[in-house]
XYZ file of C-alpha atoms in Angstrom:
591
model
C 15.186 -50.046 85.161
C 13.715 -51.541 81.932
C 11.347 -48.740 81.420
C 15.372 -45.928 81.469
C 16.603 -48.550 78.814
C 13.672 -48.266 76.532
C 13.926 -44.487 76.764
C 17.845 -44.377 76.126
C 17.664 -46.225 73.032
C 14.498 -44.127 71.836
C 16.563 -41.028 72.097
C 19.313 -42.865 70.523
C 17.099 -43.246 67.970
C 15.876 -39.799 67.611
C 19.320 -38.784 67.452
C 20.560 -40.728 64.679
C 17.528 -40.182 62.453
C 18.663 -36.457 62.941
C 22.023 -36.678 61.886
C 20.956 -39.063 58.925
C 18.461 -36.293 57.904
C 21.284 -33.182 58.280
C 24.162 -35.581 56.381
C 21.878 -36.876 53.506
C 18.543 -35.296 53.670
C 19.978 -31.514 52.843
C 22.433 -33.151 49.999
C 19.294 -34.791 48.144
C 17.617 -31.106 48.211
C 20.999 -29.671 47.045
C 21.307 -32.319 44.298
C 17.608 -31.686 43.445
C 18.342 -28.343 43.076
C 21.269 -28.965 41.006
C 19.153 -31.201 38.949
C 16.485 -28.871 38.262
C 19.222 -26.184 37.268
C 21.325 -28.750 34.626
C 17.710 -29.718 33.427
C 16.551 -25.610 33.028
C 19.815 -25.322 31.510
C 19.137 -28.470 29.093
C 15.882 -26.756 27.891
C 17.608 -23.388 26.981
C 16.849 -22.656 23.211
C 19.521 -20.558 21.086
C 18.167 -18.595 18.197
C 19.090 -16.184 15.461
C 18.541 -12.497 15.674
C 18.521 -12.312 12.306
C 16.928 -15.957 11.760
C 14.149 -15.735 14.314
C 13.149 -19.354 13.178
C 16.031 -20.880 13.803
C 15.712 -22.680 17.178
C 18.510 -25.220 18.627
C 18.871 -26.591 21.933
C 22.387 -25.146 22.425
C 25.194 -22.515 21.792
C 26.746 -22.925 17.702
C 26.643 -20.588 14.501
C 23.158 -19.980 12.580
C 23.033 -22.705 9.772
C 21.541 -19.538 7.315
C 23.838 -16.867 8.079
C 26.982 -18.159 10.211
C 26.408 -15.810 12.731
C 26.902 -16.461 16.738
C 23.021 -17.998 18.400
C 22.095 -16.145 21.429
C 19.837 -17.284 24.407
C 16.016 -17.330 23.300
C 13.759 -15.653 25.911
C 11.374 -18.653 26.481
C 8.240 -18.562 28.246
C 6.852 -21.521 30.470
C 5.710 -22.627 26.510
C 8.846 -22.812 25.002
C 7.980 -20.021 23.011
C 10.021 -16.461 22.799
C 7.923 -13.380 23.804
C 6.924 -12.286 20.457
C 5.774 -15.658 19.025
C 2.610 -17.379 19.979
C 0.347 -20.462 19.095
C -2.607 -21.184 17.517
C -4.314 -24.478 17.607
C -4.914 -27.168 14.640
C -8.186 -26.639 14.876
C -8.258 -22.470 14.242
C -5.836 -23.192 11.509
C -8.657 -25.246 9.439
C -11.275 -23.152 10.501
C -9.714 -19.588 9.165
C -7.838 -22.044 6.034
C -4.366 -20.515 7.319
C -1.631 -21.258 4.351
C 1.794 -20.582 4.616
C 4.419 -20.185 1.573
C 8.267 -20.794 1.832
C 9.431 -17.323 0.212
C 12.477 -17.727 -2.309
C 14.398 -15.538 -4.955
C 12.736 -17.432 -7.972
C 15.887 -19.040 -8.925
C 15.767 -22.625 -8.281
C 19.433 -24.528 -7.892
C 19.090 -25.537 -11.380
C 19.549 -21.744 -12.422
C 15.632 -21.738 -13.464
C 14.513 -18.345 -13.577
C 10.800 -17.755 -13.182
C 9.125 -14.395 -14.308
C 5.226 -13.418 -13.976
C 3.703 -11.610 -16.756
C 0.707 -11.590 -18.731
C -0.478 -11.927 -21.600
C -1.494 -9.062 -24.578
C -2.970 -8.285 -28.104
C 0.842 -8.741 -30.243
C 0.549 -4.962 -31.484
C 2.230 -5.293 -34.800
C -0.674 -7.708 -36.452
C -3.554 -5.162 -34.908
C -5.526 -2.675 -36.372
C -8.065 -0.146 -36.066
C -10.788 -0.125 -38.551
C -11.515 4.022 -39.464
C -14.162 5.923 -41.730
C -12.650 7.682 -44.344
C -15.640 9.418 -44.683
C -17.721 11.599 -41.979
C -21.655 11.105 -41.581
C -24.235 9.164 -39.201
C -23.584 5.435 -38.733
C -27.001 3.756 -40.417
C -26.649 0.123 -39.600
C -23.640 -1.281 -37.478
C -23.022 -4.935 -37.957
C -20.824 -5.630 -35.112
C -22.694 -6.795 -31.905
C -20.568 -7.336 -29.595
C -16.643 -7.251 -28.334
C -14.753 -10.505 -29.184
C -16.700 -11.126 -32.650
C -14.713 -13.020 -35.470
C -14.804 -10.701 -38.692
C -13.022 -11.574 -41.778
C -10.963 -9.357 -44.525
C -14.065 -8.215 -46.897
C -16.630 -8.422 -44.331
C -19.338 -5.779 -44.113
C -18.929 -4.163 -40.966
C -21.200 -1.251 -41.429
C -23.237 1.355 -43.389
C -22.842 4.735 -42.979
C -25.097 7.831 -44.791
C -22.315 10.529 -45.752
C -23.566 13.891 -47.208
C -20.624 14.681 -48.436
C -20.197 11.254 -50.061
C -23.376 11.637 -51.706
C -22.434 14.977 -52.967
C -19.209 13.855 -54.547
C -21.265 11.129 -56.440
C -23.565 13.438 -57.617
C -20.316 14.999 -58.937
C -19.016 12.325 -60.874
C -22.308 12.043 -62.313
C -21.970 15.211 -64.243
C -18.754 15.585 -64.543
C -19.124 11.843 -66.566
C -20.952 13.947 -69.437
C -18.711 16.429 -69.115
C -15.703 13.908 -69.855
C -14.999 14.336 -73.050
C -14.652 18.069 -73.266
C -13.385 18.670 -69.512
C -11.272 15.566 -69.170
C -9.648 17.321 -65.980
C -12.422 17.678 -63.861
C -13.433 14.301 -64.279
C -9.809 13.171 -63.558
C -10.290 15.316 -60.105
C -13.716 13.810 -59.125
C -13.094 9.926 -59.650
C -9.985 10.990 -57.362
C -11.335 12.670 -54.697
C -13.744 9.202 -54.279
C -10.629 7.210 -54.558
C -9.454 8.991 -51.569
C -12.315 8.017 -49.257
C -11.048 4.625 -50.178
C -14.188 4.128 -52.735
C -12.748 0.951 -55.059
C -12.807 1.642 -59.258
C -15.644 -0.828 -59.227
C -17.621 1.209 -56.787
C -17.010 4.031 -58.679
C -17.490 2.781 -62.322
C -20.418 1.494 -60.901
C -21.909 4.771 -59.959
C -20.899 6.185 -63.218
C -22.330 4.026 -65.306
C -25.766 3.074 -63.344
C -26.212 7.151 -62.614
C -27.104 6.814 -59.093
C -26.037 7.837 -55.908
C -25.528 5.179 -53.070
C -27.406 6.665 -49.922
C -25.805 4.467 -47.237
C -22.432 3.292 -48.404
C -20.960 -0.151 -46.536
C -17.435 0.280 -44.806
C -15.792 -3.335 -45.049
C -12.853 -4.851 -42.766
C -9.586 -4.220 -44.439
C -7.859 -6.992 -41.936
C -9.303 -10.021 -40.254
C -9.501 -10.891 -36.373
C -11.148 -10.609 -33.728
C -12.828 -7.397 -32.449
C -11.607 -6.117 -29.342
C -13.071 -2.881 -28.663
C -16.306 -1.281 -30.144
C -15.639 2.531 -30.351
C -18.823 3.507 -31.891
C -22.663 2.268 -31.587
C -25.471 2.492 -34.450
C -27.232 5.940 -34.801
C -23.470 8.093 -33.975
C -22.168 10.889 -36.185
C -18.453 10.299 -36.961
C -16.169 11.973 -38.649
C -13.893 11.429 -41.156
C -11.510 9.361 -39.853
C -12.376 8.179 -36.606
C -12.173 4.813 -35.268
C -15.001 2.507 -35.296
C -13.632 -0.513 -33.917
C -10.268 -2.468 -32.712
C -9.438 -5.678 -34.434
C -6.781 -7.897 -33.388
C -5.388 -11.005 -34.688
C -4.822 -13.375 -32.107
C -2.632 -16.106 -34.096
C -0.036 -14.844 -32.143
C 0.270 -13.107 -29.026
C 2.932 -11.329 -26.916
C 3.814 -12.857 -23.273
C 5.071 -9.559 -21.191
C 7.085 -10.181 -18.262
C 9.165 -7.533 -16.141
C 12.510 -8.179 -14.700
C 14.498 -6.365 -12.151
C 18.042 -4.413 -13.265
C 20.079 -6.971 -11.321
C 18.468 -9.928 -13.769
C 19.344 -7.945 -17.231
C 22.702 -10.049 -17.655
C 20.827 -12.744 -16.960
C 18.746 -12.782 -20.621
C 19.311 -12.408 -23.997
C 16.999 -12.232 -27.126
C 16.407 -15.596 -29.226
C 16.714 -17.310 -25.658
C 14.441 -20.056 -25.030
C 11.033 -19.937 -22.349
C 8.991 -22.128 -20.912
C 5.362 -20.695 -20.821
C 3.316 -22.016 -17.372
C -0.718 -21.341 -17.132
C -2.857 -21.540 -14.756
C -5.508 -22.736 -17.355
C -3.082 -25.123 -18.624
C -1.277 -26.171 -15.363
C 0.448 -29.398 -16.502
C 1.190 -28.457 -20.355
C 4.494 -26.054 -21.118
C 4.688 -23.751 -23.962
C 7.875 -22.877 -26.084
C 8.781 -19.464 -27.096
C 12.051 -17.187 -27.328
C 12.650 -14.142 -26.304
C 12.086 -11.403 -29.271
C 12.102 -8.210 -27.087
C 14.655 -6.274 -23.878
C 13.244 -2.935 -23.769
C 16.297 -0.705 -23.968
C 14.951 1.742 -21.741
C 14.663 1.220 -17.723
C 11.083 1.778 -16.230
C 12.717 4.676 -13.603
C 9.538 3.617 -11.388
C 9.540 -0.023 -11.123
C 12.808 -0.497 -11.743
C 12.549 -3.168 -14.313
C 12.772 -4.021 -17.773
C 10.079 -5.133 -19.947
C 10.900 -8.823 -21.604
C 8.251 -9.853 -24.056
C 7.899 -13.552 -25.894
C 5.909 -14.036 -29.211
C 4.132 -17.046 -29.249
C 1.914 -19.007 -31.422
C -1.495 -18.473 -30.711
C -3.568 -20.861 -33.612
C -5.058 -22.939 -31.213
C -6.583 -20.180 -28.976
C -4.857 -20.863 -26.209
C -3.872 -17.728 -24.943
C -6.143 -15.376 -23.789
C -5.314 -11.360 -23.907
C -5.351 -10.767 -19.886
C -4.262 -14.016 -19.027
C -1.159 -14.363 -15.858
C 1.775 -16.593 -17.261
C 5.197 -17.956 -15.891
C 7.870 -17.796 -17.918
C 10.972 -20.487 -16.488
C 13.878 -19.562 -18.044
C 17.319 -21.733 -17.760
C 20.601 -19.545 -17.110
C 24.084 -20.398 -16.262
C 24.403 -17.040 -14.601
C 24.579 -16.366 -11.414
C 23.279 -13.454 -9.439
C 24.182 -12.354 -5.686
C 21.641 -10.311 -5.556
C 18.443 -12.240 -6.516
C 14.940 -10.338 -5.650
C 12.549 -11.804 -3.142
C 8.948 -11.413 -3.581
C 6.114 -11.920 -1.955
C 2.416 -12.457 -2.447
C 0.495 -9.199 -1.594
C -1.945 -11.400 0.478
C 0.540 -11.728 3.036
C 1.273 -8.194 3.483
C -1.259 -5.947 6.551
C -0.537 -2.421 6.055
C -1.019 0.214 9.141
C -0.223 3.775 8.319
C 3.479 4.373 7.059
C 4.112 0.064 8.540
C 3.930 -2.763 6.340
C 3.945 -6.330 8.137
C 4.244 -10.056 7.706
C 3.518 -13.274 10.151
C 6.610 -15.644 10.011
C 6.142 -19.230 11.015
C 9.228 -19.805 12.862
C 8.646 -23.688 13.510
C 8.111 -25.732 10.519
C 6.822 -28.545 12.447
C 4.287 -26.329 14.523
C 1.629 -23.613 14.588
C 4.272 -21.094 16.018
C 3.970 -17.153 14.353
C 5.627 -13.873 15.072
C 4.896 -10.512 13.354
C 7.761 -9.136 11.191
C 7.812 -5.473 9.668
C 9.609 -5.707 6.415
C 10.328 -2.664 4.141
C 8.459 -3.393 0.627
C 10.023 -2.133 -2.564
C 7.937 -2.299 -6.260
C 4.978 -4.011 -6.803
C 4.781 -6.428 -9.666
C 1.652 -8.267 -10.773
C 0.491 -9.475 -7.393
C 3.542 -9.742 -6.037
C 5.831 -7.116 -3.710
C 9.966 -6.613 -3.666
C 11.305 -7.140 -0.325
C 13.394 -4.630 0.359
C 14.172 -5.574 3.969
C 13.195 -8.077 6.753
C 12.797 -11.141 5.055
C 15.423 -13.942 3.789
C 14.874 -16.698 1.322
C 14.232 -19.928 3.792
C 11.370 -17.827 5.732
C 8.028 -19.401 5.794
C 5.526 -16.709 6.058
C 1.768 -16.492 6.266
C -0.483 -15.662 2.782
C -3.762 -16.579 3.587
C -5.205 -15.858 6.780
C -2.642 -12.712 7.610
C -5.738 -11.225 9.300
C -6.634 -13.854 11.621
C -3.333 -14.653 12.809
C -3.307 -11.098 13.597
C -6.100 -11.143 15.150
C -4.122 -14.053 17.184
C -1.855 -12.188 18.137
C -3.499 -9.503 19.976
C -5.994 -11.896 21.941
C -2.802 -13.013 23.085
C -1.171 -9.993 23.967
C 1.827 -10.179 21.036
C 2.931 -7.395 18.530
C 0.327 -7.037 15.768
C -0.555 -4.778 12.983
C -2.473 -2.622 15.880
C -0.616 -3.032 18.588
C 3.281 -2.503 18.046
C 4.421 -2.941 21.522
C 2.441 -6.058 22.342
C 0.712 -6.284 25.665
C -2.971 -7.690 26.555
C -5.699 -6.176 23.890
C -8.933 -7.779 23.485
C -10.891 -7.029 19.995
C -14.090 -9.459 21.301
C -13.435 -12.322 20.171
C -11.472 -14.358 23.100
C -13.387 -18.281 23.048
C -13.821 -18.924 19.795
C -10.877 -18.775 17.585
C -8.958 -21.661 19.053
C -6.295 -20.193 20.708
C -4.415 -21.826 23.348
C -5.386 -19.290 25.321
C -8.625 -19.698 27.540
C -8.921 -16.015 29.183
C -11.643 -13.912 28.794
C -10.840 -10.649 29.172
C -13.237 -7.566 28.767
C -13.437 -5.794 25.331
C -11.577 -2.193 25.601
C -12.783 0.113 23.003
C -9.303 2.211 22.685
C -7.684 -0.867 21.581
C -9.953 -1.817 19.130
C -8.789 -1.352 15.309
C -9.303 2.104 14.451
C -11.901 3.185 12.097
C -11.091 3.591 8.854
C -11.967 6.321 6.535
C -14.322 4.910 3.637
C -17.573 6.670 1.670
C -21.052 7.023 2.827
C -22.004 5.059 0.210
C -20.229 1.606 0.961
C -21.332 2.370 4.629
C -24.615 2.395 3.170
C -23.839 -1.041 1.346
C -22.464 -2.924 4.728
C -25.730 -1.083 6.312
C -27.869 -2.999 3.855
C -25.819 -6.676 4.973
C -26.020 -5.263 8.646
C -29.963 -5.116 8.629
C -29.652 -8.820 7.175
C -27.252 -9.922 9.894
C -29.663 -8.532 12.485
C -33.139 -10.248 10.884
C -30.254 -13.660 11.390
C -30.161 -13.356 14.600
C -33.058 -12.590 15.117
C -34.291 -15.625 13.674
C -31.665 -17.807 16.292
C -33.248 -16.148 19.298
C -36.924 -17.056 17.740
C -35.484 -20.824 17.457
C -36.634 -20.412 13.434
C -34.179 -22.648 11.578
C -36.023 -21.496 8.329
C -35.915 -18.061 8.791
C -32.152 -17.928 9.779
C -31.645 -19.854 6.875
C -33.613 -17.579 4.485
C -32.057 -14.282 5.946
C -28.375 -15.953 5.409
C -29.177 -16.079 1.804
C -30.503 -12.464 1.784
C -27.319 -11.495 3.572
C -25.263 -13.809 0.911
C -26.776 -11.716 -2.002
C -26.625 -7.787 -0.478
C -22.607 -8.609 0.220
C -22.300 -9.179 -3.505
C -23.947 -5.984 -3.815
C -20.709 -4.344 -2.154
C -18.782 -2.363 -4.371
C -15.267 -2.986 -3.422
C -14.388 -0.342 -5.910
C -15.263 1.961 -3.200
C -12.445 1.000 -0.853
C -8.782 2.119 -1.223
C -5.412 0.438 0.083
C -5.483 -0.384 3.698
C -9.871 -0.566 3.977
C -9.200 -2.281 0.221
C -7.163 -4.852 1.913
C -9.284 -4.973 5.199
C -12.245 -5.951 3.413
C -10.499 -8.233 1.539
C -9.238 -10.199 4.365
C -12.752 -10.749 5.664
C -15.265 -11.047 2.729
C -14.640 -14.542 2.329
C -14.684 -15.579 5.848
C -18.072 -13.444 6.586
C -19.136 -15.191 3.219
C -18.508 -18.829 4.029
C -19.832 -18.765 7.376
C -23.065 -16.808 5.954
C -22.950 -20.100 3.325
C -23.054 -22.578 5.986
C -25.998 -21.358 7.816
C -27.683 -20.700 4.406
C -27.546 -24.563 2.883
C -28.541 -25.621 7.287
C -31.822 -26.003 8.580
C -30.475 -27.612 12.222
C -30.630 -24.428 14.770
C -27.311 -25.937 16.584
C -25.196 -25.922 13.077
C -26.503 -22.451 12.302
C -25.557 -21.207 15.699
C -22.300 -22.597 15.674
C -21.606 -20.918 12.406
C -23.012 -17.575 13.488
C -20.305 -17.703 16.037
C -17.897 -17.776 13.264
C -19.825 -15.092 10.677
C -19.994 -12.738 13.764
C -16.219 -12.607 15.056
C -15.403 -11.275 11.387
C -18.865 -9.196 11.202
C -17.713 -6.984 14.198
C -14.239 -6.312 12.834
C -16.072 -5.235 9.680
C -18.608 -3.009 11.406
C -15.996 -1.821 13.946
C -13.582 -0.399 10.748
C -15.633 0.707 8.163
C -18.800 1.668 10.077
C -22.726 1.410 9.655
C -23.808 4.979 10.219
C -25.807 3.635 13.280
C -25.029 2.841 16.897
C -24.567 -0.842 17.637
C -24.173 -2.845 20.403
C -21.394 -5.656 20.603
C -22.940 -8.384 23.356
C -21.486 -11.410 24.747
C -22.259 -14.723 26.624
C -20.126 -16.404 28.627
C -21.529 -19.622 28.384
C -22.325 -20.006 25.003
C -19.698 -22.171 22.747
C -19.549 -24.768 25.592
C -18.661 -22.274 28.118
C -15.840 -20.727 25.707
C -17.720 -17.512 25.081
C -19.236 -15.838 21.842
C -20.234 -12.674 20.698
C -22.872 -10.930 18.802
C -24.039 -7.701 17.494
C -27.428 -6.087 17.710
C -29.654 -2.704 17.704
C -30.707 -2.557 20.911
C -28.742 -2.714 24.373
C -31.363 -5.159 25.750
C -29.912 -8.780 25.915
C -31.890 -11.135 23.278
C -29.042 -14.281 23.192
C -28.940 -16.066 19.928
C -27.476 -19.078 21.175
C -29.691 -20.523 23.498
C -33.161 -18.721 22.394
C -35.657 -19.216 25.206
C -33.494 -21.551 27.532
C -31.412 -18.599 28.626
C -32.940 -15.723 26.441
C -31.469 -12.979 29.000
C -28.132 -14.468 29.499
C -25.441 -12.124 28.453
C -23.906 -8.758 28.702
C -22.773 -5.153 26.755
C -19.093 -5.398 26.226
C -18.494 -2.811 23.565
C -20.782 0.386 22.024
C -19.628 0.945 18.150
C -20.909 4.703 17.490
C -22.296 5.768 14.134
């Protein structure tokens, strides 16, 4: 009888911890549910599509541009599907900078201008011969000599000088009775500019000067040499350039939109970079009146005072000029470093989050180019904080992680050999697909010749790290260092131009490092580096040789690196001996 109680109040029991379970238990899940919902909800970001930096945590008008926010696509990062991350530490490494872009008018109606500086053309001159013959001595050595009015700039041996003095010889005896021919004679030397000393002189001594001297008829400073000792002239050709540099002309250019904005006899501030916390006053003495139908601008030019030889012909200046004008339609530029250029496509990285590492490629539509600076014609607002320095490794970025690059317009997974050891938050390691590699760019045999010469240096470095011979990596760096200032960048054009420009300096300061090392981990570590910017360079310009792109997986504490070489047999640099055959062919680069 005990033992039925016992089992009536167990299934009591039973049953009530059922029905607490189906009232409350399926509630709790809904109101988890619920939870998780308001709290995806909560972390829904609103952005801009015209303000793709503009991120707020819910629905309202875009602070820039007043237009309605719409949902961001966020990934499990926060981040939209075009924009991606890199890490503090691949922002040191590859020295990323950033620049907020404006319309160079500050709220105090300061305009700034970039120009340079020039020779002021109305104080120059050119010294000529009035005479033809062979230059006999030339006494001006070099470009940027000091001469002074009177000097003695040359001597030159004139046949036909020498015959007219003969001339006035006789005709001086024939004076008296033939007053007109002597007349005729001491003129025609006047017109080769001989002085009534020079020719009384001759007259009364009775011989001929050989070699006569030419002296300066201005003083300055000479800017050109247009003739060297031992060359025939003629009569009237330049010899040299001479400018007087007490004052010099600032010339800036300024868009159509800006001409209302100046006036001449207005005051400018002068900014150098030589000089980068003195100002210099000067009006402005020159509008041209005619528009450059090309650039679109107008030439502005300042005269200023030059005594203390501050300016230098060549020099870049900043001209700040105050206005109480307004313009709607001010002119954003941008630093040419920012811009990547692929075929007809010109692009730019935007940091959308001023407090973080966060990029996304924008294609903007470039106008003029002024100095070393390009019009934005479309794409870009004043406010947006864009990449210039670096472009090329944020790219890079960008298609390790799979986003829209300069290559790759669509986005989606590419790999250019590289994954492990630019600091990306991204950890994969996917193979290295050829097709998706940057394309090969057109340049001459001979600069392939040139990057041959660094590439034989490049292999006797690694070479070196597999041999465990600190000295001899460091002693091939430096031979690497000095056949890479032997490039001739004159050789490249536009997009290889800019290419090469984006990864000279890296390939350089790596190349530095391992140079001024002589511990085998520090070189290695930097070989890494010099390597992930040596393979871009080999895969666009070319070596006229096949070469091998190899990786290890373990090397850069399991991360992965990469390295090129001549043969397909595995010699790993970064562990020498202790794991000499430890790696793998990703990539072939044909000649």
């Amino acid at each position: 009888m005990k033992t039925n109680k016992i089992l009536i109040y167990l299934g009591i029991l039973a049953v009530g911890l059922l029905l607490g379970w189906l009232l409350f238990g399926g509630s709790s899940n809904r109101a988890s549910s619920k939870n998780h919902k308001e709290f995806t909800e909560t972390n829904q970001m609103w952005t801009c599509s015209m303000h793709p930096q503009i991120m707020q945590p819910e629905q309202g008008d875009c602070p820039i541009c007043g237009m309605d926010l719409i949902p961001a696509e966020a990934g499990s990062d926060g981040l939209t599907a075009d924009q991606f991350k890199l890490t503090a530490n691949a922002m040191a490494l590859a020295n990323i900078q950033t620049t907020v872009i404006g319309d160079g008018v500050a709220e105090n109606r300061t305009i700034k201008l970039s120009g340079k500086i020039s020779e002021n053309e109305e104080v120059n001159a050119v010294q000529v011969s009035y005479f033809s013959g062979r230059i006999e001595r030339l006494n001006i050595s070099f470009t940027g000599e000091v001469v002074r009015k009177g000097q003695l700039l040359a001597t030159i041996y004139s046949p036909e000088l020498y015959a007219a003095q003969q001339e006035l010889i006789t005709a001086a005896s024939l004076k008296e009775s033939q007053p007109a021919l002597y007349k005729a004679v001491r003129n025609k030397l006047k017109l080769w500019k001989l002085s009534e000393n020079q020719i009384n002189q001759i007259e009364s001594s009775g011989k001929v000067i050989e070699n006569f001297p030419v002296y300066a008829t201005v003083s300055g400073t000479v800017t050109e040499k247009l003739v060297e000792q031992g060359d025939y002239i003629k009569q009237g050709q330049p010899l040299l350039k001479i400018a007087n540099l007490n004052t010099v002309w600032a010339n800036f250019d300024m868009y159509e939109n800006q001409i209302e904005l100046f006036k001449k006899g207005q005051e400018v501030n002068i900014i150098t970079n030589a000089y980068p916390n003195k100002q210099f006053k000067g009006k402005v003495d020159f509008i041209d009146p005619v528009l450059n139908n090309k650039t679109r601008t107008v030439d502005l030019r300042v005269v200023l005072d030059n005594k203390e030889d501050i300016f230098k012909p060549g020099m870049f200046v900043t001209a700040e000029i105050e206005s109480d004008k307004t313009n709607a339609n001010e002119v954003i530029m941008i630093p040419s470093s920012a811009v990547l250029w692929t075929g007809e496509r010109s692009v730019v990285y935007l940091k959308t989050n001023p407090n973080e590492p966060v990029f996304e490629l924008k294609e903007v539509a470039l106008g003029n180019k002024i100095g070393d600076n390009y019009e934005v014609l479309e794409g870009l607002f004043t406010g947006n904080e864009i990449v210039t320095n670096g472009a090329f490794t944020v790219d890079a970025a960008a298609q390790l992680q799979g986003k829209k690059s300069m290559m790759n317009k669509q986005g989606g997974k590419t790999t250019t050999g590289h994954e492990g050891h630019l600091g990306m938050d991204n950890n994969s390691k996917n193979e290295i697909d050829h097709t998706n590699m940057n394309e090969r760019l057109k340049v001459s045999e001979k600069f392939q010749e040139q990057l041959n010469e660094v590439y034989n240096d490049y292999i006797n470095l690694k070479d070196a790290l597999v041999k465990e011979d600190s000295k001899g990596s460091s002693q091939n760096a430096t031979s690497l260092l000095s056949n890479l200032g032997k490039t001739d960048m004159k050789l490249l054009k536009d997009e290889a131009h800019n290419h090469w420009m984006s990864l000279i300096d890296e390939i350089k300061s790596s190349t530095t490092s391992i140079a001024g090392s002589q511990d085998i981990k520090t070189q290695r570590n930097h070989f890494k580096h010099l390597s992930s910017h040596f393979i871009k360079a080999v895969q666009m310009f070319g070596v006229k040789e096949k070469v091998y792109v190899e990786f290890c997986p373990m090397a850069d504490n399991n991360n992965g690196a990469y390295w090129l070489s001549k043969e397909e047999q595995i010699l790993n640099p970064y562990f020498g001996n202790a794991m000499l055959k430890c790696g793998e062919v990703k990539q072939v680069i044909e000649k």
